[in-house]
Amino acid sequence: MRIPFLFFLWLLLAVGPAVSGAEPRTDRPNILLIYADDLGWGDVGCYGSQAIPTPNMDRIARAGLRFTDAHAPSATCTPSRYALMTGEYAWRRKGTGVLPGDAALIIEPGRTTLPSMLQRAGYITGAIGKWHLGLGTTNLNWNGAIQPGPLEIGFDHCFIMAATGDRVPCVYIEDHRVVGLDPADPIEVSYAEPIGTEPTGKANPDQLRIRPSHGHDQTIVNGISRIGYMSGGKAARWNDESMSDQFVLKASEFIRNRAKKPFFLYVGLHDPHVPRVPHPRFVGKTQLGARGDAIVQADAAVGALLDVLEEQKLTDNTLVLFTSDNGAVVDDGYVDQAVERLGTHRPNGPWRGGKYSKLEGGTRVPFLVRWPAQTAPGSSDALICQVDLLASLATLVGQKLEPGQGPDSQDLLTTLLGRTRHGRDHLVEHAQGLALRQGTWKLIPGSTGSPVAWQTGNETGNHPDAQLYDLSRDPGETHNLATENPKKVEELTALLARVRQGHPTR
Ligand code: NG6
Ligand code: CA
């Protein structure tokens, strides 16, 4: 009896922690997920951009895999990030559209998320940069403890902006507190009524250094009018020019201070989202004005993070993922020379549409994967989506997902690591309304709604008639085959209806 008991004890000590996930396995890679904001497929050198130097993004591609048919889950930020974190298509849930800066957290604490799954696997997890998934519950007091937020859905640490660069409150939040807040100058935020006595872009255009082209005419912070009103918190307000450096600094600290555990670090870059206010050292680095220069700044941030991995001797065993939350937009609300100086540059590459669009440019984004210990360099045309990261990384770290967890997330680990070219069978693309990809077929059901997204000039893909494209022959979605091929339209319409009705895609 003694020997089996001792053997049992040994088994428990040796295997138990690995099974329960309490102790990290040393063979698991660190995971660095860099998520750019509004960066288009065609903006990156290794995807063919000639006008914007991106040597560091290209550096990831040189030693890794470059995906050409990878998608953000939606054509705007909040729903893409929601799906990335939860493994569920955002359009299944109400309230997952672009959020105001004072929105409540839209992911229920306790739910299985990308960070909570990795936490369970023994990872230390951090979120730095853009959040835009809401904070707190209703009527959040920005001067107290800001929760629930990232820390309640699986991150051990965070340093974030609440929403976007163009939305108030223009302050950083570290864990549960606004950074640098003077209690004598409390912050108030409103998206309904003007608040306090601060100048607005609408009433005081003379005080602006960048004019809005549409919207963006409320409280002025750092010479730029934003969406929403805020008052107070003067000492805590961010400086747009140093935002990228600030995120790099915090992300670098996180990597350097990691405990003896593998880490998962999510870095939401702000660039090249509006307002585009790169640090002076990047101004004029391209001929494209602020948008091009902001991409050079994003590239420098990527380079700085890769350098920290190098310095910490973590390059070989860190899985680096680099992608963007939606396609590109040129005029997204400020007059910043992006339109005038675009020249022949095509921010969305060969794809039609862009941010806000059901056409390919809405969601087809750069997607790079590097893990020198495991991936051979190359490129892949497999159809993949960021919603798949939850299930794929769960497999990587040996975590099981129950059927309801990450219901739309498919395990494409072998695809991500370049061991197969096989990706998804089909994917729902989401902007205002849905579209469906299956193989190289693309269906956009007939829809009302504007053909162009506000004053951005980006085509939305809305049209009263159904559109059917064969991307293998017509990547630019110019030749509608719907009348020629009604059977295909019917087949894809039925498949979209099944997925929409909750047919699990995992
Ligand atoms: C739009 C804003 C746009 C941008 C976008 C969200 C106006 C007129 N336009 O409503 O500037 O902020 O929301 O972008 O307000 S995202 O990348 O966060 O989805
Ligand atoms: Ca975005």
Short mmCIF file of C-alpha atoms and ligand atoms in Angstrom, two decimals:
data_model
loop_
_atom_site.label_atom_id
_atom_site.label_comp_id
_atom_site.label_asym_id
_atom_site.label_seq_id
_atom_site.Cartn_x
_atom_site.Cartn_y
_atom_site.Cartn_z
CA MET A 1 0.00 0.00 0.00
CA ARG A 2 2.87 2.39 0.84
CA ILE A 3 4.44 2.37 -2.60
CA PRO A 4 1.29 3.09 -4.62
CA PHE A 5 0.43 5.90 -2.21
CA LEU A 6 3.88 7.47 -2.62
CA PHE A 7 3.61 7.01 -6.35
CA PHE A 8 0.22 8.70 -6.26
CA LEU A 9 1.67 11.57 -4.25
CA TRP A 10 4.51 11.94 -6.71
CA LEU A 11 2.07 11.92 -9.60
CA LEU A 12 0.00 14.58 -7.93
CA LEU A 13 3.01 16.82 -7.32
CA ALA A 14 4.51 16.26 -10.73
CA VAL A 15 1.46 16.39 -12.94
CA GLY A 16 -1.15 18.06 -10.76
CA PRO A 17 -0.08 21.67 -11.24
CA ALA A 18 0.19 21.28 -14.99
CA VAL A 19 -3.29 19.82 -15.16
CA SER A 20 -4.89 22.39 -12.90
CA GLY A 21 -3.03 25.20 -14.60
CA ALA A 22 -1.73 26.49 -11.25
CA GLU A 23 1.92 26.34 -12.28
CA PRO A 24 3.16 27.51 -15.60
CA ARG A 25 4.79 25.10 -18.00
CA THR A 26 8.13 26.48 -18.97
CA ASP A 27 7.75 25.49 -22.60
CA ARG A 28 4.84 27.85 -23.15
CA PRO A 29 5.71 30.95 -25.10
CA ASN A 30 5.12 34.49 -24.00
CA ILE A 31 2.46 36.10 -26.13
CA LEU A 32 2.71 39.70 -27.33
CA LEU A 33 -0.37 40.86 -29.23
CA ILE A 34 0.09 44.26 -30.88
CA TYR A 35 -3.21 45.67 -32.09
CA ALA A 36 -2.97 48.74 -34.32
CA ASP A 37 -5.96 51.04 -34.73
CA ASP A 38 -7.30 51.65 -38.26
CA LEU A 39 -4.15 50.38 -39.96
CA GLY A 40 -4.98 49.13 -43.43
CA TRP A 41 -3.75 46.07 -45.34
CA GLY A 42 -2.01 48.32 -47.83
CA ASP A 43 -0.31 50.55 -45.26
CA VAL A 44 2.45 48.09 -44.42
CA GLY A 45 5.65 47.61 -46.39
CA CYS A 46 5.48 43.81 -46.43
CA TYR A 47 1.96 44.11 -47.88
CA GLY A 48 3.21 46.26 -50.72
CA SER A 49 3.18 49.81 -49.37
CA GLN A 50 5.85 51.92 -51.01
CA ALA A 51 4.97 55.24 -49.43
CA ILE A 52 5.36 54.41 -45.74
CA PRO A 53 8.50 52.82 -44.35
CA THR A 54 7.56 50.10 -41.83
CA PRO A 55 10.85 48.28 -41.24
CA ASN A 56 9.76 46.86 -37.89
CA MET A 57 6.46 45.42 -39.01
CA ASP A 58 8.42 43.98 -41.91
CA ARG A 59 10.93 42.62 -39.39
CA ILE A 60 8.15 40.53 -37.83
CA ALA A 61 7.16 39.28 -41.29
CA ARG A 62 10.73 38.42 -42.28
CA ALA A 63 11.04 35.97 -39.42
CA GLY A 64 7.39 34.95 -39.34
CA LEU A 65 4.20 34.40 -41.25
CA ARG A 66 2.33 36.99 -43.25
CA PHE A 67 -1.37 36.26 -43.66
CA THR A 68 -3.08 37.75 -46.71
CA ASP A 69 -6.71 36.79 -45.94
CA ALA A 70 -6.87 37.55 -42.22
CA HIS A 71 -9.75 39.54 -40.81
CA ALA A 72 -10.73 41.73 -37.94
CA PRO A 73 -14.09 40.49 -36.66
CA SER A 74 -15.76 43.82 -37.54
CA ALA A 75 -15.05 46.98 -39.47
CA THR A 76 -14.87 49.16 -36.34
CA CYS A 77 -13.06 49.05 -33.05
CA THR A 78 -15.40 48.08 -30.23
CA PRO A 79 -17.03 45.08 -31.92
CA SER A 80 -13.64 43.84 -33.14
CA ARG A 81 -12.14 44.06 -29.68
CA TYR A 82 -15.22 42.47 -28.14
CA ALA A 83 -14.90 39.46 -30.46
CA LEU A 84 -11.15 39.27 -30.01
CA MET A 85 -11.54 39.13 -26.22
CA THR A 86 -14.61 36.85 -26.01
CA GLY A 87 -14.40 34.62 -29.07
CA GLU A 88 -17.97 35.59 -29.89
CA TYR A 89 -19.06 37.56 -32.96
CA ALA A 90 -20.07 40.99 -31.62
CA TRP A 91 -23.16 41.25 -33.80
CA ARG A 92 -24.72 38.50 -31.66
CA ARG A 93 -24.97 41.02 -28.80
CA LYS A 94 -26.69 44.36 -28.53
CA GLY A 95 -24.60 47.27 -27.31
CA THR A 96 -21.32 46.25 -28.91
CA GLY A 97 -21.14 49.10 -31.44
CA VAL A 98 -18.58 51.94 -31.24
CA LEU A 99 -18.88 53.04 -27.59
CA PRO A 100 -18.82 56.55 -26.16
CA GLY A 101 -16.01 57.22 -23.69
CA ASP A 102 -18.32 56.95 -20.69
CA ALA A 103 -19.87 53.58 -21.59
CA ALA A 104 -20.10 50.77 -19.06
CA LEU A 105 -17.96 47.64 -19.50
CA ILE A 106 -19.62 45.39 -22.09
CA ILE A 107 -17.90 42.12 -21.15
CA GLU A 108 -19.33 40.41 -18.07
CA PRO A 109 -16.73 39.80 -15.36
CA GLY A 110 -16.24 36.10 -14.82
CA ARG A 111 -16.74 35.23 -18.46
CA THR A 112 -14.05 33.24 -20.26
CA THR A 113 -11.99 35.72 -22.21
CA LEU A 114 -8.67 35.58 -24.00
CA PRO A 115 -6.85 37.03 -20.96
CA SER A 116 -8.81 35.05 -18.34
CA MET A 117 -8.16 31.81 -20.21
CA LEU A 118 -4.44 32.59 -20.28
CA GLN A 119 -4.51 33.62 -16.63
CA ARG A 120 -6.01 30.23 -15.82
CA ALA A 121 -3.15 28.65 -17.73
CA GLY A 122 -0.66 30.38 -15.44
CA TYR A 123 0.10 33.47 -17.51
CA ILE A 124 0.57 36.94 -16.14
CA THR A 125 -1.56 39.24 -18.28
CA GLY A 126 -1.39 42.92 -19.15
CA ALA A 127 -3.38 45.40 -21.26
CA ILE A 128 -1.66 48.57 -22.40
CA GLY A 129 -3.10 51.22 -24.70
CA LYS A 130 -6.49 51.50 -26.31
CA TRP A 131 -9.36 49.80 -24.50
CA HIS A 132 -12.75 50.92 -25.91
CA LEU A 133 -14.76 48.13 -24.29
CA GLY A 134 -16.34 50.33 -21.62
CA LEU A 135 -15.48 50.77 -17.94
CA GLY A 136 -17.47 50.52 -14.73
CA THR A 137 -21.21 50.32 -14.61
CA THR A 138 -23.56 53.21 -15.34
CA ASN A 139 -22.69 56.70 -14.09
CA LEU A 140 -19.06 55.93 -13.42
CA ASN A 141 -17.27 58.28 -11.05
CA TRP A 142 -13.91 58.90 -12.74
CA ASN A 143 -12.45 60.16 -9.46
CA GLY A 144 -12.91 56.92 -7.57
CA ALA A 145 -12.14 53.28 -8.27
CA ILE A 146 -12.79 52.62 -11.97
CA GLN A 147 -14.20 49.13 -12.08
CA PRO A 148 -15.13 46.70 -13.44
CA GLY A 149 -12.66 46.98 -16.28
CA PRO A 150 -9.70 45.06 -17.68
CA LEU A 151 -8.73 43.69 -14.25
CA GLU A 152 -12.16 42.14 -13.81
CA ILE A 153 -12.10 40.28 -17.13
CA GLY A 154 -8.70 38.64 -16.90
CA PHE A 155 -5.90 41.19 -16.92
CA ASP A 156 -3.52 41.39 -13.96
CA HIS A 157 -2.46 44.89 -14.88
CA CYS A 158 -3.58 47.65 -17.20
CA PHE A 159 -2.54 51.09 -18.40
CA ILE A 160 -5.17 52.27 -20.84
CA MET A 161 -7.15 55.05 -22.42
CA ALA A 162 -10.85 54.49 -21.89
CA ALA A 163 -12.04 54.71 -25.48
CA THR A 164 -10.32 56.44 -28.40
CA GLY A 165 -7.93 59.32 -28.89
CA ASP A 166 -10.78 61.46 -30.19
CA ARG A 167 -13.12 60.82 -27.26
CA VAL A 168 -13.11 62.18 -23.73
CA PRO A 169 -11.98 61.55 -21.05
CA CYS A 170 -8.46 62.29 -22.30
CA VAL A 171 -6.64 60.66 -19.39
CA TYR A 172 -4.82 57.39 -18.75
CA ILE A 173 -6.12 54.81 -16.33
CA GLU A 174 -3.74 52.49 -14.53
CA ASP A 175 -5.42 49.51 -12.88
CA HIS A 176 -8.39 51.16 -11.16
CA ARG A 177 -7.34 54.83 -11.08
CA VAL A 178 -6.91 57.82 -13.34
CA VAL A 179 -3.16 58.51 -13.48
CA GLY A 180 -2.01 61.83 -12.01
CA LEU A 181 -5.45 63.00 -10.93
CA ASP A 182 -5.54 65.94 -8.54
CA PRO A 183 -8.44 65.29 -6.14
CA ALA A 184 -9.02 69.04 -5.95
CA ASP A 185 -9.80 69.08 -9.68
CA PRO A 186 -12.26 66.25 -10.21
CA ILE A 187 -13.11 64.91 -13.65
CA GLU A 188 -16.60 65.04 -15.04
CA VAL A 189 -17.59 63.53 -18.36
CA SER A 190 -20.74 63.90 -20.40
CA TYR A 191 -21.83 62.78 -23.83
CA ALA A 192 -25.21 64.45 -23.58
CA GLU A 193 -24.94 67.97 -22.21
CA PRO A 194 -21.99 70.37 -22.30
CA ILE A 195 -20.31 70.27 -18.93
CA GLY A 196 -18.22 72.88 -17.10
CA THR A 197 -16.95 76.03 -18.75
CA GLU A 198 -14.22 74.71 -21.00
CA PRO A 199 -14.00 75.85 -24.60
CA THR A 200 -15.39 73.64 -27.33
CA GLY A 201 -14.34 73.27 -30.94
CA LYS A 202 -17.74 74.46 -32.01
CA ALA A 203 -17.78 77.69 -30.00
CA ASN A 204 -14.05 78.43 -30.05
CA PRO A 205 -12.57 77.28 -33.37
CA ASP A 206 -9.86 79.94 -32.98
CA GLN A 207 -8.35 77.87 -30.16
CA LEU A 208 -7.83 74.78 -32.31
CA ARG A 209 -4.61 73.60 -33.90
CA ILE A 210 -6.39 70.90 -35.93
CA ARG A 211 -9.83 71.58 -37.36
CA PRO A 212 -12.48 68.90 -37.37
CA SER A 213 -13.82 67.91 -40.80
CA HIS A 214 -16.91 66.27 -39.35
CA GLY A 215 -18.05 65.80 -35.74
CA HIS A 216 -15.27 66.18 -33.14
CA ASP A 217 -16.26 69.69 -32.09
CA GLN A 218 -16.82 69.36 -28.37
CA THR A 219 -14.36 69.84 -25.46
CA ILE A 220 -10.91 71.06 -26.53
CA VAL A 221 -8.03 69.12 -24.98
CA ASN A 222 -4.44 69.86 -25.98
CA GLY A 223 -5.65 72.18 -28.74
CA ILE A 224 -7.82 69.48 -30.34
CA SER A 225 -11.58 69.26 -30.00
CA ARG A 226 -12.95 65.81 -29.20
CA ILE A 227 -16.17 63.82 -29.15
CA GLY A 228 -17.84 64.38 -25.76
CA TYR A 229 -17.50 66.92 -22.98
CA MET A 230 -15.15 66.80 -20.02
CA SER A 231 -14.18 69.17 -17.27
CA GLY A 232 -11.50 69.00 -14.59
CA GLY A 233 -8.65 66.50 -14.38
CA LYS A 234 -6.30 69.11 -15.90
CA ALA A 235 -3.13 67.61 -14.42
CA ALA A 236 -4.08 64.15 -15.61
CA ARG A 237 -4.76 64.99 -19.26
CA TRP A 238 -2.72 63.21 -21.83
CA ASN A 239 -0.43 64.71 -24.37
CA ASP A 240 -1.20 63.27 -27.81
CA GLU A 241 2.38 63.67 -29.02
CA SER A 242 3.81 61.43 -26.30
CA MET A 243 1.02 58.85 -26.20
CA SER A 244 2.83 56.27 -28.29
CA ASP A 245 6.00 56.61 -26.18
CA GLN A 246 3.91 56.32 -23.03
CA PHE A 247 2.38 53.03 -24.17
CA VAL A 248 5.78 51.67 -25.21
CA LEU A 249 7.23 52.66 -21.83
CA LYS A 250 4.46 50.91 -19.91
CA ALA A 251 4.57 47.82 -22.12
CA SER A 252 8.35 47.64 -21.74
CA GLU A 253 8.04 47.90 -17.96
CA PHE A 254 5.52 45.08 -17.99
CA ILE A 255 7.87 42.83 -19.96
CA ARG A 256 10.92 43.72 -17.88
CA ASN A 257 9.13 43.31 -14.56
CA ARG A 258 7.44 40.03 -15.44
CA ALA A 259 7.52 37.44 -12.70
CA LYS A 260 8.84 33.97 -13.41
CA LYS A 261 5.76 33.23 -15.43
CA PRO A 262 4.98 33.39 -19.11
CA PHE A 263 3.20 36.60 -20.02
CA PHE A 264 0.39 37.69 -22.28
CA LEU A 265 0.66 41.34 -23.19
CA TYR A 266 -2.01 43.09 -25.23
CA VAL A 267 -0.80 46.40 -26.64
CA GLY A 268 -3.52 48.50 -28.26
CA LEU A 269 -1.65 51.13 -30.27
CA HIS A 270 -3.52 54.35 -30.90
CA ASP A 271 -1.98 54.98 -34.32
CA PRO A 272 -3.05 55.76 -36.99
CA HIS A 273 -6.50 56.56 -35.53
CA VAL A 274 -7.55 60.20 -35.39
CA PRO A 275 -6.49 62.64 -34.11
CA ARG A 276 -3.16 61.93 -35.76
CA VAL A 277 -0.63 63.87 -33.74
CA PRO A 278 2.68 62.03 -33.97
CA HIS A 279 5.64 63.05 -31.85
CA PRO A 280 7.71 65.80 -33.58
CA ARG A 281 10.46 63.28 -34.33
CA PHE A 282 8.11 61.52 -36.79
CA VAL A 283 6.63 64.60 -38.42
CA GLY A 284 7.54 64.71 -42.10
CA LYS A 285 8.86 61.14 -42.20
CA THR A 286 6.50 60.43 -45.10
CA GLN A 287 5.06 62.50 -47.91
CA LEU A 288 1.56 61.55 -46.75
CA GLY A 289 1.05 64.00 -43.92
CA ALA A 290 -0.11 63.08 -40.43
CA ARG A 291 -1.56 59.67 -41.30
CA GLY A 292 1.63 58.37 -42.89
CA ASP A 293 3.75 59.85 -40.10
CA ALA A 294 1.50 58.24 -37.46
CA ILE A 295 2.10 54.86 -39.12
CA VAL A 296 5.85 55.45 -38.96
CA GLN A 297 5.35 56.16 -35.25
CA ALA A 298 3.38 52.91 -34.86
CA ASP A 299 6.18 51.09 -36.60
CA ALA A 300 8.74 52.60 -34.23
CA ALA A 301 6.61 51.43 -31.29
CA VAL A 302 6.61 47.92 -32.73
CA GLY A 303 10.39 48.12 -33.11
CA ALA A 304 10.84 49.28 -29.52
CA LEU A 305 8.78 46.34 -28.24
CA LEU A 306 10.73 43.85 -30.35
CA ASP A 307 13.93 45.39 -28.98
CA VAL A 308 12.77 44.84 -25.40
CA LEU A 309 12.13 41.17 -26.21
CA GLU A 310 15.60 41.00 -27.68
CA GLU A 311 17.18 42.74 -24.67
CA GLN A 312 15.39 40.32 -22.33
CA LYS A 313 16.46 37.36 -24.49
CA LEU A 314 12.83 36.47 -25.07
CA THR A 315 12.68 36.66 -28.85
CA ASP A 316 12.87 32.93 -29.52
CA ASN A 317 10.12 31.91 -27.19
CA THR A 318 7.70 34.78 -27.64
CA LEU A 319 4.77 34.49 -29.98
CA VAL A 320 4.33 37.92 -31.52
CA LEU A 321 1.01 38.68 -33.18
CA PHE A 322 0.60 41.94 -35.04
CA THR A 323 -2.69 43.06 -36.57
CA SER A 324 -5.26 45.87 -36.78
CA ASP A 325 -8.81 46.31 -35.46
CA ASN A 326 -10.38 47.33 -38.78
CA GLY A 327 -9.50 48.60 -42.24
CA ALA A 328 -8.15 52.01 -43.06
CA VAL A 329 -9.92 55.36 -43.32
CA VAL A 330 -8.32 58.53 -44.61
CA ASP A 331 -10.65 61.34 -43.45
CA ASP A 332 -12.09 60.17 -40.14
CA GLY A 333 -13.06 63.59 -38.84
CA TYR A 334 -10.09 66.00 -38.79
CA VAL A 335 -8.48 68.12 -41.48
CA ASP A 336 -4.96 66.71 -41.21
CA GLN A 337 -3.72 66.61 -44.82
CA ALA A 338 -4.31 62.85 -45.05
CA VAL A 339 -6.68 63.29 -48.00
CA GLU A 340 -4.72 65.98 -49.79
CA ARG A 341 -1.43 64.13 -49.56
CA LEU A 342 -2.57 60.58 -50.17
CA GLY A 343 -1.15 60.51 -53.70
CA THR A 344 -1.22 57.00 -55.18
CA HIS A 345 -1.01 55.27 -51.81
CA ARG A 346 -3.82 52.73 -51.31
CA PRO A 347 -4.31 52.25 -47.56
CA ASN A 348 -6.49 49.18 -48.08
CA GLY A 349 -4.32 47.70 -50.79
CA PRO A 350 -6.30 46.04 -53.56
CA TRP A 351 -9.44 45.69 -51.44
CA ARG A 352 -12.54 47.79 -51.97
CA GLY A 353 -14.04 49.82 -49.11
CA GLY A 354 -12.29 50.31 -45.78
CA LYS A 355 -13.21 51.04 -42.17
CA TYR A 356 -17.04 50.88 -41.75
CA SER A 357 -17.35 48.62 -44.81
CA LYS A 358 -18.76 45.19 -45.58
CA LEU A 359 -16.53 45.18 -48.63
CA GLU A 360 -13.20 43.42 -48.06
CA GLY A 361 -11.34 46.58 -47.04
CA GLY A 362 -13.49 46.78 -43.90
CA THR A 363 -12.04 43.79 -42.15
CA ARG A 364 -9.17 42.39 -44.21
CA VAL A 365 -6.15 43.61 -42.27
CA PRO A 366 -2.44 42.96 -41.92
CA PHE A 367 -1.81 39.93 -39.71
CA LEU A 368 1.68 38.78 -38.82
CA VAL A 369 2.74 35.90 -36.60
CA ARG A 370 6.28 35.35 -35.37
CA TRP A 371 7.53 32.65 -33.03
CA PRO A 372 11.08 31.87 -34.05
CA ALA A 373 11.20 28.65 -32.04
CA GLN A 374 8.20 27.28 -33.93
CA THR A 375 7.36 29.09 -37.14
CA ALA A 376 9.18 28.98 -40.44
CA PRO A 377 8.91 32.26 -42.35
CA GLY A 378 6.47 32.47 -45.22
CA SER A 379 3.05 33.66 -46.16
CA SER A 380 -0.39 32.10 -45.99
CA ASP A 381 -3.64 32.82 -47.78
CA ALA A 382 -5.74 30.86 -45.27
CA LEU A 383 -8.97 32.56 -44.23
CA ILE A 384 -8.58 33.43 -40.54
CA CYS A 385 -10.11 35.90 -38.09
CA GLN A 386 -9.03 37.47 -34.83
CA VAL A 387 -12.07 35.87 -33.18
CA ASP A 388 -10.13 32.60 -33.56
CA LEU A 389 -7.33 33.62 -31.23
CA LEU A 390 -9.18 32.50 -28.09
CA ALA A 391 -9.63 28.87 -29.20
CA SER A 392 -6.26 28.72 -30.96
CA LEU A 393 -4.29 30.03 -28.01
CA ALA A 394 -6.31 27.83 -25.63
CA THR A 395 -5.00 24.83 -27.54
CA LEU A 396 -1.51 26.26 -27.44
CA VAL A 397 -1.54 26.49 -23.64
CA GLY A 398 -3.54 23.32 -23.02
CA GLN A 399 -6.79 24.92 -21.86
CA LYS A 400 -10.12 23.38 -22.71
CA LEU A 401 -13.02 25.58 -23.73
CA GLU A 402 -16.56 24.49 -22.96
CA PRO A 403 -18.95 24.68 -25.92
CA GLY A 404 -20.50 27.99 -24.84
CA GLN A 405 -17.12 29.64 -24.32
CA GLY A 406 -15.86 31.55 -27.34
CA PRO A 407 -18.73 30.18 -29.45
CA ASP A 408 -17.41 31.60 -32.73
CA SER A 409 -13.73 30.98 -32.09
CA GLN A 410 -12.14 28.22 -34.12
CA ASP A 411 -8.95 26.46 -33.18
CA LEU A 412 -6.63 27.41 -36.03
CA LEU A 413 -3.38 26.97 -34.13
CA THR A 414 -1.76 24.85 -36.82
CA THR A 415 -2.78 27.44 -39.42
CA LEU A 416 -1.39 30.27 -37.31
CA LEU A 417 1.90 28.43 -36.96
CA GLY A 418 2.08 27.82 -40.70
CA ARG A 419 1.75 24.02 -40.47
CA THR A 420 -1.29 24.00 -42.73
CA ARG A 421 -2.79 26.35 -45.29
CA HIS A 422 -6.23 25.28 -44.19
CA GLY A 423 -8.20 28.08 -42.52
CA ARG A 424 -11.88 28.72 -41.90
CA ASP A 425 -14.54 27.30 -44.16
CA HIS A 426 -16.55 30.49 -43.83
CA LEU A 427 -16.48 33.81 -42.01
CA VAL A 428 -19.10 36.42 -41.25
CA GLU A 429 -17.82 39.91 -41.98
CA HIS A 430 -19.47 42.68 -40.01
CA ALA A 431 -19.88 46.41 -40.51
CA GLN A 432 -23.35 47.94 -40.46
CA GLY A 433 -24.95 44.60 -41.31
CA LEU A 434 -23.33 41.34 -42.27
CA ALA A 435 -21.59 39.77 -45.23
CA LEU A 436 -20.34 36.22 -45.70
CA ARG A 437 -17.19 34.71 -47.06
CA GLN A 438 -16.93 31.06 -48.05
CA GLY A 439 -13.78 30.15 -49.89
CA THR A 440 -13.26 32.90 -52.40
CA TRP A 441 -16.99 33.63 -52.63
CA LYS A 442 -18.37 36.73 -51.01
CA LEU A 443 -22.02 37.54 -50.43
CA ILE A 444 -23.30 40.94 -49.32
CA PRO A 445 -27.06 40.65 -48.85
CA GLY A 446 -29.19 43.50 -50.15
CA SER A 447 -29.47 46.28 -47.59
CA THR A 448 -30.73 49.79 -47.13
CA GLY A 449 -28.43 52.37 -45.57
CA SER A 450 -26.00 54.83 -46.99
CA PRO A 451 -23.54 53.63 -49.65
CA VAL A 452 -20.87 55.83 -48.05
CA ALA A 453 -19.91 56.13 -44.36
CA TRP A 454 -20.62 59.74 -43.35
CA GLN A 455 -18.11 62.18 -44.77
CA THR A 456 -15.27 59.67 -44.76
CA GLY A 457 -15.81 58.73 -48.39
CA ASN A 458 -15.43 55.03 -47.49
CA GLU A 459 -17.92 52.81 -49.30
CA THR A 460 -20.03 50.80 -46.86
CA GLY A 461 -21.07 48.06 -49.28
CA ASN A 462 -24.75 48.87 -48.74
CA HIS A 463 -26.86 48.33 -51.84
CA PRO A 464 -30.53 47.37 -52.19
CA ASP A 465 -29.56 44.35 -54.33
CA ALA A 466 -27.60 41.33 -53.20
CA GLN A 467 -23.96 41.36 -54.27
CA LEU A 468 -22.00 38.24 -55.08
CA TYR A 469 -18.31 38.34 -55.87
CA ASP A 470 -15.72 35.74 -56.74
CA LEU A 471 -12.59 37.12 -55.15
CA SER A 472 -10.33 34.68 -56.97
CA ARG A 473 -11.14 36.44 -60.24
CA ASP A 474 -12.33 39.77 -58.92
CA PRO A 475 -10.49 40.76 -55.73
CA GLY A 476 -11.71 44.34 -56.05
CA GLU A 477 -15.42 43.34 -55.81
CA THR A 478 -16.41 45.16 -58.96
CA HIS A 479 -18.34 42.53 -60.91
CA ASN A 480 -21.60 41.50 -59.23
CA LEU A 481 -22.40 37.88 -60.15
CA ALA A 482 -25.70 37.71 -58.22
CA THR A 483 -28.02 37.61 -61.23
CA GLU A 484 -25.74 35.23 -63.10
CA ASN A 485 -25.46 32.83 -60.19
CA PRO A 486 -28.66 32.81 -58.13
CA LYS A 487 -27.93 29.31 -56.76
CA LYS A 488 -24.76 30.52 -55.09
CA VAL A 489 -26.61 33.50 -53.64
CA GLU A 490 -29.25 31.16 -52.25
CA GLU A 491 -26.68 28.78 -50.79
CA LEU A 492 -24.68 31.53 -49.08
CA THR A 493 -27.83 33.29 -47.88
CA ALA A 494 -28.93 30.05 -46.20
CA LEU A 495 -25.51 29.55 -44.61
CA LEU A 496 -25.48 33.12 -43.30
CA ALA A 497 -28.97 32.61 -41.86
CA ARG A 498 -27.80 29.45 -40.06
CA VAL A 499 -24.79 31.19 -38.52
CA ARG A 500 -26.91 34.18 -37.59
CA GLN A 501 -29.44 31.95 -35.85
CA GLY A 502 -26.78 30.80 -33.46
CA HIS A 503 -25.42 27.81 -35.33
CA PRO A 504 -22.12 27.43 -33.51
CA THR A 505 -19.16 28.02 -35.75
CA ARG A 506 -16.67 26.25 -33.49
C1 NG6 B 1 -16.90 57.54 -35.37
C2 NG6 B 1 -16.07 58.82 -35.40
C3 NG6 B 1 -14.69 58.47 -35.88
C4 NG6 B 1 -14.08 57.37 -35.02
C5 NG6 B 1 -15.01 56.18 -34.99
C6 NG6 B 1 -14.56 55.09 -34.08
C7 NG6 B 1 -17.44 60.82 -35.89
C8 NG6 B 1 -18.05 61.68 -36.94
N1 NG6 B 1 -16.70 59.79 -36.30
O1 NG6 B 1 -18.16 57.80 -34.87
O2 NG6 B 1 -13.87 59.61 -35.86
O3 NG6 B 1 -13.85 57.84 -33.73
O4 NG6 B 1 -16.28 56.58 -34.54
O5 NG6 B 1 -13.38 54.55 -34.53
O6 NG6 B 1 -17.64 61.05 -34.71
S1 NG6 B 1 -12.93 53.17 -33.95
O7 NG6 B 1 -11.72 52.83 -34.66
O8 NG6 B 1 -12.72 53.36 -32.55
O9 NG6 B 1 -14.00 52.23 -34.24
CA CA B 2 -10.22 51.20 -35.14
#
